[in-house]
Coordinates of C-alpha atoms in Angstrom, one line a residue:
X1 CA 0.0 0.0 0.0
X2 CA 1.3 3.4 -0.5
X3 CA 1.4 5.7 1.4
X4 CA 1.8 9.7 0.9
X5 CA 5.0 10.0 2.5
X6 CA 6.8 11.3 -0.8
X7 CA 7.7 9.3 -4.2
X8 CA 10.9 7.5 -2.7
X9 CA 9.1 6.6 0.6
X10 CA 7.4 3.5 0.6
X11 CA 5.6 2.5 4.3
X12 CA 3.9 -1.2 4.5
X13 CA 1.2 -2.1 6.8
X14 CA 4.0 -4.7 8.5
X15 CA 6.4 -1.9 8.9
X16 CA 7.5 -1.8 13.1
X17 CA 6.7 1.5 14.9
X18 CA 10.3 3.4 16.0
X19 CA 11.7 6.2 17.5
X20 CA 15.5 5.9 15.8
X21 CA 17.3 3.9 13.4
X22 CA 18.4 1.8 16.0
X23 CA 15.3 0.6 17.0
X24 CA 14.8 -0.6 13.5
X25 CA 17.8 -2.8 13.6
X26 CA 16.8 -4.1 16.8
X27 CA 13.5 -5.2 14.9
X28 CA 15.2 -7.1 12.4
X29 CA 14.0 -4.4 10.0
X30 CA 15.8 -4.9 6.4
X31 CA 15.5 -3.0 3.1
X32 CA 16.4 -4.4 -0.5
X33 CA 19.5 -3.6 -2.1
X34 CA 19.6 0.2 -3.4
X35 CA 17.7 1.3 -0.3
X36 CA 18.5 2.0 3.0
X37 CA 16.6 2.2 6.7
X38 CA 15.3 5.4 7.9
X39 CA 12.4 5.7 10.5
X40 CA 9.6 8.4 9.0
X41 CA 6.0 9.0 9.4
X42 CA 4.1 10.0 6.8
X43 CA 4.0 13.9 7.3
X44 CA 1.0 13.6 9.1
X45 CA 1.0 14.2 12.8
X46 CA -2.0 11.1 13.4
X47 CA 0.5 8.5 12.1
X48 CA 3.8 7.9 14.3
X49 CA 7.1 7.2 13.0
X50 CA 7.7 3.9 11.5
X51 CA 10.8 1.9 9.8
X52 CA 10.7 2.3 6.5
X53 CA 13.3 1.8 3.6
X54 CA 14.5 5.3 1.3
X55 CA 15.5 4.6 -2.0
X56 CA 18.9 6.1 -2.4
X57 CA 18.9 7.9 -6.0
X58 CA 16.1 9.6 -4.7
X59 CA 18.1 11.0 -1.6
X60 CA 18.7 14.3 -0.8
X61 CA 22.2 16.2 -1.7
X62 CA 23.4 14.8 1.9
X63 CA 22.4 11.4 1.6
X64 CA 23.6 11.3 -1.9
X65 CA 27.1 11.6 0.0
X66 CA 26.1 8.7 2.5
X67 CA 24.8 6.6 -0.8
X68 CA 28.1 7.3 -2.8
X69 CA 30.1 6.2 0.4
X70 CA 27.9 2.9 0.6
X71 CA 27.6 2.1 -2.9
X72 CA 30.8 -0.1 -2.8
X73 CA 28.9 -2.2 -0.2
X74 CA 27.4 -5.2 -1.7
X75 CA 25.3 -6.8 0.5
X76 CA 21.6 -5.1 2.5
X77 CA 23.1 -5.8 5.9
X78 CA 26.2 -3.8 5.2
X79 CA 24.5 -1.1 3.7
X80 CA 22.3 -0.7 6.8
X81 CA 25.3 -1.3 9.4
X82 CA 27.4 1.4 7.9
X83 CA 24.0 3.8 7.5
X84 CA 23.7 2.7 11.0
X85 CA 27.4 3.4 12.0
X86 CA 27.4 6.6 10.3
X87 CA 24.3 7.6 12.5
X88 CA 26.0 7.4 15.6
X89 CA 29.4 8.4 14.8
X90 CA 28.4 12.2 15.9
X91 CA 27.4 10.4 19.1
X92 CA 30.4 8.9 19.7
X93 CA 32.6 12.1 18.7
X94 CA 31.2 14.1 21.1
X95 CA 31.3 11.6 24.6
X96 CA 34.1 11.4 26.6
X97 CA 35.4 9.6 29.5
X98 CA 36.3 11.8 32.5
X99 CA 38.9 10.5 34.8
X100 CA 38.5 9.8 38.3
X101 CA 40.1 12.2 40.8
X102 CA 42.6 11.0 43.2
X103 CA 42.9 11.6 46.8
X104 CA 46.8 12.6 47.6
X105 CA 49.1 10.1 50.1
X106 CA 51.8 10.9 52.6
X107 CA 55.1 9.6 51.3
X108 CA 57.4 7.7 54.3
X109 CA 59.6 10.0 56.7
X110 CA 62.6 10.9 55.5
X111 CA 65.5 10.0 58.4
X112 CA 66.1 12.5 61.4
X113 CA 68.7 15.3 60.2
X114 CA 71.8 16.0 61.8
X115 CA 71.7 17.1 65.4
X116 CA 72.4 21.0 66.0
X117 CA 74.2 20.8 68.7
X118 CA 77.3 18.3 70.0
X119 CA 75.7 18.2 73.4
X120 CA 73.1 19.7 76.0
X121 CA 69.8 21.0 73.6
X122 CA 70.2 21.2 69.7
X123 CA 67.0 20.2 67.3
X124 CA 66.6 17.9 64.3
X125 CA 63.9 17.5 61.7
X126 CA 63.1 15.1 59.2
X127 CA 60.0 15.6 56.4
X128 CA 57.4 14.1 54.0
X129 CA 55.8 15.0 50.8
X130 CA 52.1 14.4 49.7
X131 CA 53.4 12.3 46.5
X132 CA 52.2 8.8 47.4
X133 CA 50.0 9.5 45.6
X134 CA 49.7 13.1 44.5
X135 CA 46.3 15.0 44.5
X136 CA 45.4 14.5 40.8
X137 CA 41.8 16.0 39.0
X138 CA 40.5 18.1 41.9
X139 CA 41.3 14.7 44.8
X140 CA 41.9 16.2 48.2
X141 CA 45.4 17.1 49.8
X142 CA 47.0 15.1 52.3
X143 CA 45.8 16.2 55.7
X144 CA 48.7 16.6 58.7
X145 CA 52.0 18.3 58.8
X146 CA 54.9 18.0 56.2
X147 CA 57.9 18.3 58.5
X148 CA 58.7 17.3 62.6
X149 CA 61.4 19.1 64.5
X150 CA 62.4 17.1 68.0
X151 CA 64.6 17.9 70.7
X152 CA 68.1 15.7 70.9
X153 CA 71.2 15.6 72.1
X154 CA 71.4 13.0 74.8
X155 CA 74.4 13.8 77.2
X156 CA 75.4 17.3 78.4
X157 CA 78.2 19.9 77.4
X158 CA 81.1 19.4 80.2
X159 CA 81.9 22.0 82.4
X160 CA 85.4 23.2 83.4
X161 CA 86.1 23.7 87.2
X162 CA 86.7 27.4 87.7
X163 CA 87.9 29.8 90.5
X164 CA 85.6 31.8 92.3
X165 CA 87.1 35.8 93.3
X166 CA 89.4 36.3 95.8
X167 CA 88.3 36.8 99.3
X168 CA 89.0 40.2 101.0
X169 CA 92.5 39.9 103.2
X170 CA 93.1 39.0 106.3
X171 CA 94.1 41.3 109.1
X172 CA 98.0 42.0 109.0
X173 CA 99.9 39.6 111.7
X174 CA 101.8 42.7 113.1
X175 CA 101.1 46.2 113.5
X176 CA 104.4 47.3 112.4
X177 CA 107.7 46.5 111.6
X178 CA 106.5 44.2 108.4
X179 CA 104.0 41.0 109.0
X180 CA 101.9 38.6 106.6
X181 CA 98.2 37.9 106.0
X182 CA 95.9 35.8 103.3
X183 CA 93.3 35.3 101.5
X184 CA 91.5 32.4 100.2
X185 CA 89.4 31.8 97.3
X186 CA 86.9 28.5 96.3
X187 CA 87.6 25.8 93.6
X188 CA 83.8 25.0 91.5
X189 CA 84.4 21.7 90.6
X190 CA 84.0 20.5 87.2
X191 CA 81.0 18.3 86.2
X192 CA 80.2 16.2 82.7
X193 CA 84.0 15.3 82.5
X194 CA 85.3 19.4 82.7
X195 CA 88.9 20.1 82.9
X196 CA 89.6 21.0 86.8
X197 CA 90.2 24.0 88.7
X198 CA 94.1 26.1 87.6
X199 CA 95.7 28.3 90.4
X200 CA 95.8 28.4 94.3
X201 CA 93.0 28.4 96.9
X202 CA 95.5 30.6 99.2
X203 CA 97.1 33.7 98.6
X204 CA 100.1 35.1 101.3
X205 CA 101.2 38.3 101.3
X206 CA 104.7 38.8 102.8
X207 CA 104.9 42.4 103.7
X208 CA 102.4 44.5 105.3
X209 CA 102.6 47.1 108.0
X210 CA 106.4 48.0 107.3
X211 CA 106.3 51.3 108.8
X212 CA 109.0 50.9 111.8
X213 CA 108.2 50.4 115.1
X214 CA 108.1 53.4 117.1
X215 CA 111.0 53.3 120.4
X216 CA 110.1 52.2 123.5
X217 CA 113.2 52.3 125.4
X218 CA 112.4 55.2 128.4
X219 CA 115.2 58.3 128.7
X220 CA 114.8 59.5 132.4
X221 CA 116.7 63.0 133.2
X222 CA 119.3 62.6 135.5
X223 CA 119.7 65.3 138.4
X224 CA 122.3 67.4 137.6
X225 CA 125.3 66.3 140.1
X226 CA 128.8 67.8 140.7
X227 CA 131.1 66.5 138.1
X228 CA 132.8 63.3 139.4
X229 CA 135.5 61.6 137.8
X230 CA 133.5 58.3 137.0
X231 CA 130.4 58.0 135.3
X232 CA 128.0 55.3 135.1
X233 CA 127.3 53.3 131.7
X234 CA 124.1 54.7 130.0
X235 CA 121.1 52.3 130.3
X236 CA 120.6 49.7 127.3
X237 CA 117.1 47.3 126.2
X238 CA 118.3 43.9 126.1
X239 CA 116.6 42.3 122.7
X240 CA 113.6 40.4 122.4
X241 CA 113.0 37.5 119.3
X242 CA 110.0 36.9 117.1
X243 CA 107.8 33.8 118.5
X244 CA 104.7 32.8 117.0
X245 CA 101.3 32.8 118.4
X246 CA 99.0 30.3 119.3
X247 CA 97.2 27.9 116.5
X248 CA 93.6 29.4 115.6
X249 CA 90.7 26.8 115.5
X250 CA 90.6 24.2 112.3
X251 CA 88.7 25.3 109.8
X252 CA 85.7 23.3 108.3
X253 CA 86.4 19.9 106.6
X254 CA 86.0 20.6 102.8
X255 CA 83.8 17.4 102.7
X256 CA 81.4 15.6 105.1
X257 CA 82.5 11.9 104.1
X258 CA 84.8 10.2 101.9
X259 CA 88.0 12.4 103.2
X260 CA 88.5 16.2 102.7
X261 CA 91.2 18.8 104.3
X262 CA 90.6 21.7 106.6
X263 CA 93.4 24.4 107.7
X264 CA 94.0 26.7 110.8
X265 CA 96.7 29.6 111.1
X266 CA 98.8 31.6 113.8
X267 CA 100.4 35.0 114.1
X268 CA 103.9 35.9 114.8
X269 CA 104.6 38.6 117.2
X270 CA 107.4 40.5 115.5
X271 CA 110.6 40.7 117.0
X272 CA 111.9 44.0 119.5
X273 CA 115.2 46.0 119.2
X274 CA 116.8 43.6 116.9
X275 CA 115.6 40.3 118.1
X276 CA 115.2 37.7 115.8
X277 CA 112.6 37.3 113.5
X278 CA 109.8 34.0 113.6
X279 CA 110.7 30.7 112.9
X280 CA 107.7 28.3 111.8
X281 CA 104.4 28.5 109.1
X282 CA 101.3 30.5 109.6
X283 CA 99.1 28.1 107.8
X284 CA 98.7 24.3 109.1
X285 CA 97.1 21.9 106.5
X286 CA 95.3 18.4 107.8
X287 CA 95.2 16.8 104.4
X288 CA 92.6 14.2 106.1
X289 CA 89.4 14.8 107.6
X290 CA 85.8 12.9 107.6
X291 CA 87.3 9.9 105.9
X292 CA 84.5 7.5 106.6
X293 CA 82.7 6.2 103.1
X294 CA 80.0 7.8 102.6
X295 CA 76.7 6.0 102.9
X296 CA 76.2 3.7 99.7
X297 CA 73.3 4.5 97.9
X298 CA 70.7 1.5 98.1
X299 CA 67.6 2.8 95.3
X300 CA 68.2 3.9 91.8
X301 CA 67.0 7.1 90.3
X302 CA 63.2 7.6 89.7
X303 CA 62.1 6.8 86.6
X304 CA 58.5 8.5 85.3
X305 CA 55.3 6.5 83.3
X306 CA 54.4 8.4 80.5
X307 CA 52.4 8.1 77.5
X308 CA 52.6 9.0 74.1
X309 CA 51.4 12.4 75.4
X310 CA 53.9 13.1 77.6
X311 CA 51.7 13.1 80.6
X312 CA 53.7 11.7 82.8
X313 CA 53.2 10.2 86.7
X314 CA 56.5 9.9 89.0
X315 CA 55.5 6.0 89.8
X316 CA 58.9 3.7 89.3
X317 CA 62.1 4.1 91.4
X318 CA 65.0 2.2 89.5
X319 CA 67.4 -0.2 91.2
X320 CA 70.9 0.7 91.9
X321 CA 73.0 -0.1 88.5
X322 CA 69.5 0.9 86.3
X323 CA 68.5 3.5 84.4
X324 CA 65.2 5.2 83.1
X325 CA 64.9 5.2 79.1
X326 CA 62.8 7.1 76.9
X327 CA 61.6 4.8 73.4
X328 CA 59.7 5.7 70.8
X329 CA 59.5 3.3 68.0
X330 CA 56.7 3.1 65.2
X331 CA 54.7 0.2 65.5
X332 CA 55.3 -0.1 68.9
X333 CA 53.5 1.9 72.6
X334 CA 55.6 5.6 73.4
X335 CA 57.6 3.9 76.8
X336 CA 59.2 5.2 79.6
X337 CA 61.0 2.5 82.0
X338 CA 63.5 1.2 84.1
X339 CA 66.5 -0.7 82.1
X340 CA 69.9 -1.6 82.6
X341 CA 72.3 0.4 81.4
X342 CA 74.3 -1.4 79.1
X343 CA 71.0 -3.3 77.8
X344 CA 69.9 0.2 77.2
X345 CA 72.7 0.9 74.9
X346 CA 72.4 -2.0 73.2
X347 CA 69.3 -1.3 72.3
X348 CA 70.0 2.3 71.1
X349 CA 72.5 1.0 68.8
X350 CA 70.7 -1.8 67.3
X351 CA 67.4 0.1 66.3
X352 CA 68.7 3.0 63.7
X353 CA 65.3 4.2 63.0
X354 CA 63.9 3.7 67.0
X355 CA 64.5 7.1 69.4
X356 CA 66.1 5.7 72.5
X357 CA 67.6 8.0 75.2
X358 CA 69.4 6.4 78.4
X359 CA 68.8 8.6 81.3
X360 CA 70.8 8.8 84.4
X361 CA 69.2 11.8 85.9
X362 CA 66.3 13.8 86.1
X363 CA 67.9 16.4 84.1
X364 CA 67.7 14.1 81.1
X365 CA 64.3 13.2 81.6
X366 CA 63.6 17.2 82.2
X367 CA 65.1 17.7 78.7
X368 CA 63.6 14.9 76.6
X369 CA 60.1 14.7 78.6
X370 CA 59.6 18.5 79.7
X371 CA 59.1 16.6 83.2

């Protein structure tokens, strides 16, 4: 039956109802050679749009182009396949796959730098980039810090022993005629291994109060007398020597146990009209005073529990020949306990990427733990 859908249009009572090519195909819709598949109504808005078959020399300028390009097809099937290929190829140009976005990663921590400082507080740092993955197509950053500074530096900066200032001088031993006196200054010990103390704790000066001794001899007047032809010898001081006084008190011992020294000193009452001068020292040294031991220390140094916060509770008390170490290992709990001390070194030299610090006081433990 024809139908008035144009003089190259042809529409058959068994033709399948469609909304695109495509759904022709799906129907098993085919067209004899010189024609291909289109899906038309008639021009009339009662009848809907059905497969139908367009004869190709009829086309239009446009599918003149499409018929010239499938002429060298031989068979119906391959005529409608490439019409139907050719109908979705703008579909195809135009979709696109959009990548997924990615979120970025933490890369691994590079190793701890060098310390700045040889001893007491210096600071090291180590860092990480967000390349494991990177944050590609819009993906999110990596969240956290990129770089760690910590305190190090395990053992403190020695300390040279040093002399305190001289101590005002002592009272001269004489009033006149020339006499001695001192004066003492302290040692500071070292501490950490320092060098010790250079130069004297006692000073002696020689001369002081050389001004001369005024006379004391008496001159009486004698009455005057008729002349005589004798007269007495005048009146002469016999001399008198230099002796030393009597030993002052011993001073403090300069330790309460284990053995110190302590000192005392005496004055020498200076010699008269030519007597002779002192014999014997000022200053007596006792190289030996409080030499018992000193009590021997029974309990070890305290040793905090603190977690990976550093809040920290004064709970352990070390035994004698133990000390109190700081870890902090990944993978394993932030500790703070009691170890020997060798095992402790051990340790610290066997884990190169584990922070270990042996502590033998509670300065150390102020310095790592801000205890």
């Amino acid at each position: 039956i024809k139908q008035m859908c144009g003089d190259f249009c042809f529409l058959h009572a068994h033709d399948p109802s469609c909304r695109t090519v495509e759904d022709c195909y799906r129907q098993n819709f085919h067209c004899h050679s010189g024609h291909i598949i289109v899906c038309s109504g008639d021009g009339r808005k009662r009848h809907e749009p059905r497969c139908t078959c367009k004869d190709l020399h009829l086309s239009s300028s446009t599918h003149e182009t499409a018929t010239a390009t499938q002429s060298a097809i031989p068979s119906t099937h391959a005529v409608a396949t490439s019409t139907h290929a050719a109908t979705t190829l703008p579909h195809a140009a135009v979709t696109t796959t959009q990548e997924p976005s990615v979120n970025g990663g933490w890369s691994f921590w590079t190793e701890w730098s060098s310390c700045s400082a040889s001893c007491d507080q210096g600071t090291q740092t180590r860092n990480r980039t967000c390349s494991n993955p990177a944050p590609k197509n819009d993906g999110l950053s990596c969240a956290g810090e990129n770089s760690q500074i910590q305190i190090c530096s395990l053992f403190p900066c020695a300390v040279d022993g040093y002399m305190s200032e001289w101590g005002s001088w002592g009272g001269c031993s004489a009033t006149c005629g020339g006499g001695y006196q001192m004066r003492t200054r302290t040692c500071h010990d070292p501490i950490y291994g320092g060098k010790p103390c250079q130069g004297d704790t006692v000073e002696v000066n020689p001369s002081c109060n050389n001004q001369s001794c005024p006379d004391t001899s008496s001159s009486s007047t004698q009455p005057t007398m008729a002349p005589s032809t004798t007269s007495a010898a005048p009146a002469q001081n016999m001399p008198v020597d230099g002796y030393m006084g009597e030993w002052g008190s011993w001073s403090a011992c300069s330790a309460t146990c284990g053995g110190g020294y302590q000192m005392r000193t005496r004055t020498c009452h200076d010699p008269l009209f030519g007597g002779k001068n002192c014999t014997g020292e000022v200053v007596d040294l006792n190289p030996s005073c409080n030499t018992l031991s000193c009590p021997s220390q029974t309990t070890g140094m305290a040793c905090p529990s603190c977690d990976d916060q550093l809040n920290c509770t004064w709970n352990q008390t070390c035994n004698v020949g133990s000390i109190c170490m700081i870890r902090s290992y990944d993978g394993y709990p932030f500790t703070t306990h009691c170890i020997d001390a060798t095992d402790c070194e051990i340790m610290k030299n066997s884990l190169p990427h584990c922070e270990v610090y042996c502590c033998t006081d509670k300065a150390c433990l102020s310095k790592y733990l801000g205890v």
